[in-house]
Amino acid sequence: TPLRLVIPYPPGGPSDVSSRIVMDRAAQILGQSILFDNKAGASGMIGAEFAKNQPVDHHTFLTTTTAMVCITRHLQPIPFDPDRDFVPVARMTTSWGAFAIHPSVPANTVAEFVAYAKANPGRINYGSAGLATITHLFGEMLSLEAGIRMTHVPYRGSAPATNALLAGEVQAQFDQTTLPHIKAGKLRALAMLAEVRQPDFPDVPTLQQTGYGKDGGDSWFGILAPAGTSPDAIARLDRAIARALAEPELAARVHNGGMRTTYLNPADFRARIDAETAMFGTIIRKGDIKLT
């Protein structure tokens, strides 16, 4: 029987690309074929609900993201219970970005930025890819933890927000789209939004290393199984995913897509989901963030 992976996002996006690269190889390792089923819409909710409602067959799985299981539940009613309707199989990959500022801001470290923001309340605007996206919540998290006031300016996607930062319309952004401009010397990186320092930017600390965002909050991609899927089927796929992610050629393909391989087994993935669900819930509640 072929494996079936429901991808709740459109073809070509980061969750689709990493799912196909990793799960194609995992299926080969298992000696099975795999069907990819893109069921996009409503920020992943349509695909998740579809996967939840399939009869349990022990070979249907779902791609998931940080936003889908850790963030959206705090903002609106969703058609599934992330903790009860699905079981973690493995985390596969993580996309990472930077906390970047316009060079006109007189700060070379997060500590200097916080001091400047405190001395100049209301002077710092930060751009995001949209209301309640992870790129917004990072800014809100820093504001809450550092006790600073920044004005949030939502754009329609990451690219327009980065253009606004390059133009000096906003002073900061928390996103992946800043990376090429940091390399080109047009923006300054204060911290990496990643669990570990990134080889491309060895001198830039992670946000955690600067004392903020201790519970992580990366934008990761993983695999869930509908509740009721046999532990054997989950363990088998988990082992195949772990083997696939350990292959240097596959890691290079993932890296070329702007991501890192960041494997977690089912128990560790569950712990990460729980920690980030709590963290984002706190940020959304304290920041009084609403979708309307």
Tab-separated table of C-alpha atoms in Angstrom:
chain	number	residue	atom	x	y	z
A	1	THR	CA	0.000	0.000	0.000
A	2	PRO	CA	1.422	3.427	-0.830
A	3	LEU	CA	1.971	6.027	1.859
A	4	ARG	CA	-0.248	9.065	1.504
A	5	LEU	CA	0.846	12.493	2.687
A	6	VAL	CA	-1.740	15.252	2.962
A	7	ILE	CA	0.018	18.613	2.476
A	8	PRO	CA	-2.357	21.362	3.658
A	9	TYR	CA	-0.576	24.073	1.641
A	10	PRO	CA	-0.221	24.860	-2.074
A	11	PRO	CA	2.493	23.248	-4.232
A	12	GLY	CA	5.840	25.060	-4.308
A	13	GLY	CA	5.804	26.637	-0.829
A	14	PRO	CA	8.374	25.735	1.848
A	15	SER	CA	6.166	23.180	3.623
A	16	ASP	CA	5.392	21.465	0.298
A	17	VAL	CA	9.014	21.431	-0.858
A	18	SER	CA	10.488	20.055	2.374
A	19	SER	CA	7.689	17.478	2.690
A	20	ARG	CA	8.348	16.150	-0.797
A	21	ILE	CA	12.143	16.042	-0.455
A	22	VAL	CA	12.097	14.242	2.910
A	23	MET	CA	9.050	12.003	2.533
A	24	ASP	CA	10.018	10.865	-0.977
A	25	ARG	CA	13.289	9.572	0.440
A	26	ALA	CA	11.622	8.109	3.564
A	27	ALA	CA	9.214	6.178	1.319
A	28	GLN	CA	12.161	4.860	-0.752
A	29	ILE	CA	13.868	3.707	2.450
A	30	LEU	CA	10.653	1.866	3.400
A	31	GLY	CA	10.350	0.406	-0.109
A	32	GLN	CA	6.932	2.018	-0.588
A	33	SER	CA	5.499	4.437	-3.088
A	34	ILE	CA	4.011	7.703	-1.822
A	35	LEU	CA	1.099	9.857	-2.945
A	36	PHE	CA	1.265	13.587	-2.227
A	37	ASP	CA	-2.138	15.169	-1.774
A	38	ASN	CA	-2.165	19.000	-1.648
A	39	LYS	CA	-5.326	20.171	0.126
A	40	ALA	CA	-4.654	23.881	0.553
A	41	GLY	CA	-6.744	26.637	2.081
A	42	ALA	CA	-7.633	28.431	5.318
A	43	SER	CA	-3.997	28.458	6.560
A	44	GLY	CA	-3.734	24.684	6.606
A	45	MET	CA	-7.091	24.063	8.289
A	46	ILE	CA	-8.760	22.463	5.248
A	47	GLY	CA	-6.029	19.857	4.823
A	48	ALA	CA	-5.861	19.144	8.561
A	49	GLU	CA	-9.611	18.626	8.780
A	50	PHE	CA	-9.493	16.394	5.696
A	51	ALA	CA	-6.724	14.220	7.214
A	52	LYS	CA	-8.557	14.032	10.545
A	53	ASN	CA	-11.697	12.759	8.795
A	54	GLN	CA	-10.011	9.969	6.798
A	55	PRO	CA	-10.706	6.417	7.973
A	56	VAL	CA	-7.679	5.237	10.001
A	57	ASP	CA	-5.566	3.201	7.562
A	58	HIS	CA	-2.089	3.504	9.177
A	59	HIS	CA	-0.526	4.958	6.021
A	60	THR	CA	-2.118	8.442	5.823
A	61	PHE	CA	-0.039	11.267	7.333
A	62	LEU	CA	-0.178	15.067	7.479
A	63	THR	CA	2.440	17.782	7.032
A	64	THR	CA	2.273	20.325	9.837
A	65	THR	CA	3.810	23.696	10.670
A	66	THR	CA	4.413	25.782	13.781
A	67	ALA	CA	1.543	28.087	12.854
A	68	MET	CA	-0.903	25.253	12.253
A	69	VAL	CA	-0.532	23.523	15.620
A	70	CYS	CA	0.961	26.154	17.956
A	71	ILE	CA	-0.454	29.523	16.880
A	72	THR	CA	-3.806	29.401	15.053
A	73	ARG	CA	-5.622	27.712	17.956
A	74	HIS	CA	-5.073	30.869	20.044
A	75	LEU	CA	-6.621	33.145	17.412
A	76	GLN	CA	-9.745	31.445	16.087
A	77	PRO	CA	-11.846	28.307	16.391
A	78	ILE	CA	-10.190	25.516	14.394
A	79	PRO	CA	-11.787	22.338	13.004
A	80	PHE	CA	-9.515	19.917	14.856
A	81	ASP	CA	-7.800	19.485	18.213
A	82	PRO	CA	-4.034	19.503	17.576
A	83	ASP	CA	-3.365	17.519	20.765
A	84	ARG	CA	-6.090	14.882	20.463
A	85	ASP	CA	-6.761	14.404	16.757
A	86	PHE	CA	-3.124	13.876	15.734
A	87	VAL	CA	0.030	12.221	17.054
A	88	PRO	CA	3.543	13.583	16.311
A	89	VAL	CA	5.697	11.394	14.045
A	90	ALA	CA	8.811	13.559	13.532
A	91	ARG	CA	9.980	17.106	13.009
A	92	MET	CA	11.853	17.307	9.705
A	93	THR	CA	13.087	20.779	8.878
A	94	THR	CA	13.138	24.361	10.109
A	95	SER	CA	13.285	27.585	8.175
A	96	TRP	CA	15.235	30.290	9.940
A	97	GLY	CA	15.525	34.020	9.694
A	98	ALA	CA	17.119	37.008	11.328
A	99	PHE	CA	16.205	39.879	13.596
A	100	ALA	CA	17.429	42.570	11.195
A	101	ILE	CA	17.504	46.341	11.500
A	102	HIS	CA	17.977	49.292	9.168
A	103	PRO	CA	21.571	50.621	9.387
A	104	SER	CA	20.247	53.997	10.608
A	105	VAL	CA	19.364	52.428	13.985
A	106	PRO	CA	22.340	53.034	16.318
A	107	ALA	CA	22.671	49.457	17.617
A	108	ASN	CA	25.061	46.587	16.939
A	109	THR	CA	23.634	44.152	19.510
A	110	VAL	CA	20.210	43.222	20.839
A	111	ALA	CA	21.129	44.864	24.169
A	112	GLU	CA	21.986	48.146	22.410
A	113	PHE	CA	18.753	47.935	20.403
A	114	VAL	CA	16.702	47.434	23.585
A	115	ALA	CA	18.466	50.387	25.250
A	116	TYR	CA	17.795	52.586	22.192
A	117	ALA	CA	14.124	51.528	22.060
A	118	LYS	CA	13.713	52.298	25.783
A	119	ALA	CA	15.306	55.733	25.362
A	120	ASN	CA	13.166	56.475	22.280
A	121	PRO	CA	9.661	55.103	22.974
A	122	GLY	CA	7.530	54.882	19.839
A	123	ARG	CA	10.483	55.519	17.499
A	124	ILE	CA	10.849	51.892	16.365
A	125	ASN	CA	8.431	50.422	13.827
A	126	TYR	CA	8.837	46.798	12.789
A	127	GLY	CA	7.415	45.202	9.668
A	128	SER	CA	5.852	41.746	9.453
A	129	ALA	CA	4.416	39.431	6.804
A	130	GLY	CA	0.954	40.000	8.283
A	131	LEU	CA	-1.122	40.095	11.440
A	132	ALA	CA	-0.463	37.180	13.836
A	133	THR	CA	2.143	35.583	11.564
A	134	ILE	CA	5.242	34.236	13.299
A	135	THR	CA	7.094	37.319	11.940
A	136	HIS	CA	4.680	39.501	13.955
A	137	LEU	CA	4.812	37.324	17.085
A	138	PHE	CA	8.627	37.483	17.268
A	139	GLY	CA	8.417	41.286	17.485
A	140	GLU	CA	5.674	41.076	20.088
A	141	MET	CA	7.722	38.563	22.091
A	142	LEU	CA	10.774	40.853	22.149
A	143	SER	CA	8.594	43.847	23.138
A	144	LEU	CA	7.040	41.915	26.033
A	145	GLU	CA	10.244	40.279	27.286
A	146	ALA	CA	12.434	43.393	26.959
A	147	GLY	CA	9.760	45.819	28.158
A	148	ILE	CA	9.995	48.038	25.065
A	149	ARG	CA	7.329	49.696	22.912
A	150	MET	CA	7.546	49.044	19.179
A	151	THR	CA	4.871	49.776	16.587
A	152	HIS	CA	3.846	46.796	14.460
A	153	VAL	CA	3.305	47.444	10.735
A	154	PRO	CA	1.788	44.427	8.931
A	155	TYR	CA	2.471	44.012	5.204
A	156	ARG	CA	1.004	41.545	2.714
A	157	GLY	CA	3.843	39.075	2.883
A	158	SER	CA	7.512	39.017	3.837
A	159	ALA	CA	8.958	40.555	0.657
A	160	PRO	CA	7.037	43.872	0.898
A	161	ALA	CA	8.005	44.126	4.584
A	162	THR	CA	11.682	43.676	3.683
A	163	ASN	CA	11.388	46.325	0.948
A	164	ALA	CA	9.950	48.703	3.570
A	165	LEU	CA	12.897	47.925	5.869
A	166	LEU	CA	15.434	48.552	3.080
A	167	ALA	CA	13.693	51.882	2.380
A	168	GLY	CA	13.802	52.836	6.076
A	169	GLU	CA	9.990	52.978	6.374
A	170	VAL	CA	10.310	50.496	9.243
A	171	GLN	CA	13.397	49.982	11.397
A	172	ALA	CA	13.268	46.250	12.128
A	173	GLN	CA	12.012	42.909	10.817
A	174	PHE	CA	12.071	39.305	12.066
A	175	ASP	CA	12.192	37.194	8.906
A	176	GLN	CA	14.051	34.960	6.475
A	177	THR	CA	13.709	37.428	3.582
A	178	THR	CA	16.238	39.734	5.299
A	179	LEU	CA	19.118	37.233	4.904
A	180	PRO	CA	20.391	38.107	1.378
A	181	HIS	CA	20.302	41.825	2.265
A	182	ILE	CA	22.310	41.178	5.455
A	183	LYS	CA	24.896	39.338	3.328
A	184	ALA	CA	24.938	42.298	0.913
A	185	GLY	CA	25.577	44.710	3.802
A	186	LYS	CA	22.309	46.626	3.365
A	187	LEU	CA	20.745	45.457	6.644
A	188	ARG	CA	22.290	44.642	10.026
A	189	ALA	CA	21.624	41.326	11.786
A	190	LEU	CA	21.314	41.538	15.574
A	191	ALA	CA	20.279	37.909	16.161
A	192	MET	CA	19.404	34.727	14.299
A	193	LEU	CA	15.917	33.298	14.764
A	194	ALA	CA	17.185	29.733	15.047
A	195	GLU	CA	17.979	27.128	17.695
A	196	VAL	CA	21.707	27.186	16.938
A	197	ARG	CA	24.104	29.656	15.328
A	198	GLN	CA	23.986	29.446	11.540
A	199	PRO	CA	27.165	28.538	9.618
A	200	ASP	CA	26.443	31.314	7.080
A	201	PHE	CA	26.488	33.916	9.897
A	202	PRO	CA	28.898	32.513	12.519
A	203	ASP	CA	29.352	35.842	14.351
A	204	VAL	CA	25.643	36.485	14.887
A	205	PRO	CA	24.194	35.045	18.134
A	206	THR	CA	20.830	33.320	18.272
A	207	LEU	CA	18.027	35.293	19.906
A	208	GLN	CA	18.153	32.857	22.864
A	209	GLN	CA	21.868	33.611	23.313
A	210	THR	CA	20.978	37.295	23.753
A	211	GLY	CA	18.588	36.386	26.588
A	212	TYR	CA	15.233	36.449	24.794
A	213	GLY	CA	12.863	33.853	23.330
A	214	LYS	CA	14.068	30.985	25.506
A	215	ASP	CA	11.283	28.666	24.283
A	216	GLY	CA	12.349	28.881	20.661
A	217	GLY	CA	9.633	29.677	18.186
A	218	ASP	CA	11.167	28.556	14.917
A	219	SER	CA	9.086	28.030	11.819
A	220	TRP	CA	9.373	24.267	11.501
A	221	PHE	CA	7.799	21.543	9.371
A	222	GLY	CA	6.934	18.082	10.625
A	223	ILE	CA	4.738	15.038	10.148
A	224	LEU	CA	1.661	14.086	12.178
A	225	ALA	CA	-0.397	10.896	12.110
A	226	PRO	CA	-4.169	10.876	12.622
A	227	ALA	CA	-5.101	9.642	16.123
A	228	GLY	CA	-5.598	5.875	16.076
A	229	THR	CA	-2.673	5.220	13.717
A	230	SER	CA	-0.742	2.221	15.054
A	231	PRO	CA	2.417	2.910	17.103
A	232	ASP	CA	4.256	0.500	14.763
A	233	ALA	CA	3.349	2.532	11.674
A	234	ILE	CA	4.457	5.728	13.428
A	235	ALA	CA	7.764	4.215	14.641
A	236	ARG	CA	8.494	2.805	11.171
A	237	LEU	CA	7.981	6.159	9.438
A	238	ASP	CA	9.877	8.014	12.186
A	239	ARG	CA	12.923	5.761	11.665
A	240	ALA	CA	12.795	6.267	7.888
A	241	ILE	CA	12.536	10.062	8.262
A	242	ALA	CA	15.497	10.053	10.696
A	243	ARG	CA	17.576	8.040	8.206
A	244	ALA	CA	16.611	10.315	5.307
A	245	LEU	CA	17.496	13.476	7.247
A	246	ALA	CA	20.914	12.036	8.174
A	247	GLU	CA	21.945	11.828	4.499
A	248	PRO	CA	24.275	14.708	3.512
A	249	GLU	CA	22.856	15.000	-0.041
A	250	LEU	CA	19.330	15.379	1.303
A	251	ALA	CA	20.461	17.922	3.907
A	252	ALA	CA	22.115	19.926	1.099
A	253	ARG	CA	18.861	19.947	-0.914
A	254	VAL	CA	16.931	21.124	2.144
A	255	HIS	CA	19.563	23.819	2.808
A	256	ASN	CA	19.286	25.048	-0.802
A	257	GLY	CA	15.574	25.545	-0.162
A	258	GLY	CA	16.392	27.922	2.729
A	259	MET	CA	15.882	25.400	5.519
A	260	ARG	CA	17.851	23.183	7.884
A	261	THR	CA	17.313	19.536	8.773
A	262	THR	CA	16.259	19.586	12.440
A	263	TYR	CA	15.032	16.074	13.198
A	264	LEU	CA	13.114	15.417	16.413
A	265	ASN	CA	11.664	12.026	17.406
A	266	PRO	CA	7.967	11.747	18.398
A	267	ALA	CA	8.512	12.443	22.125
A	268	ASP	CA	10.821	15.424	21.581
A	269	PHE	CA	8.557	16.789	18.847
A	270	ARG	CA	5.587	16.544	21.229
A	271	ALA	CA	7.551	18.466	23.908
A	272	ARG	CA	8.485	21.187	21.391
A	273	ILE	CA	4.857	21.547	20.221
A	274	ASP	CA	3.695	21.870	23.841
A	275	ALA	CA	6.371	24.461	24.746
A	276	GLU	CA	5.732	26.622	21.689
A	277	THR	CA	1.943	26.366	22.014
A	278	ALA	CA	2.252	27.743	25.553
A	279	MET	CA	4.751	30.429	24.520
A	280	PHE	CA	2.723	31.730	21.565
A	281	GLY	CA	-0.447	31.594	23.658
A	282	THR	CA	1.183	33.884	26.230
A	283	ILE	CA	2.416	36.321	23.558
A	284	ILE	CA	-1.004	36.474	21.870
A	285	ARG	CA	-2.818	36.929	25.187
A	286	LYS	CA	-0.450	39.529	26.670
A	287	GLY	CA	-0.150	41.368	23.372
A	288	ASP	CA	-3.943	41.260	22.952
A	289	ILE	CA	-3.458	40.092	19.352
A	290	LYS	CA	-6.676	39.447	17.440
A	291	LEU	CA	-7.210	38.600	13.799
A	292	THR	CA	-9.906	41.219	13.293
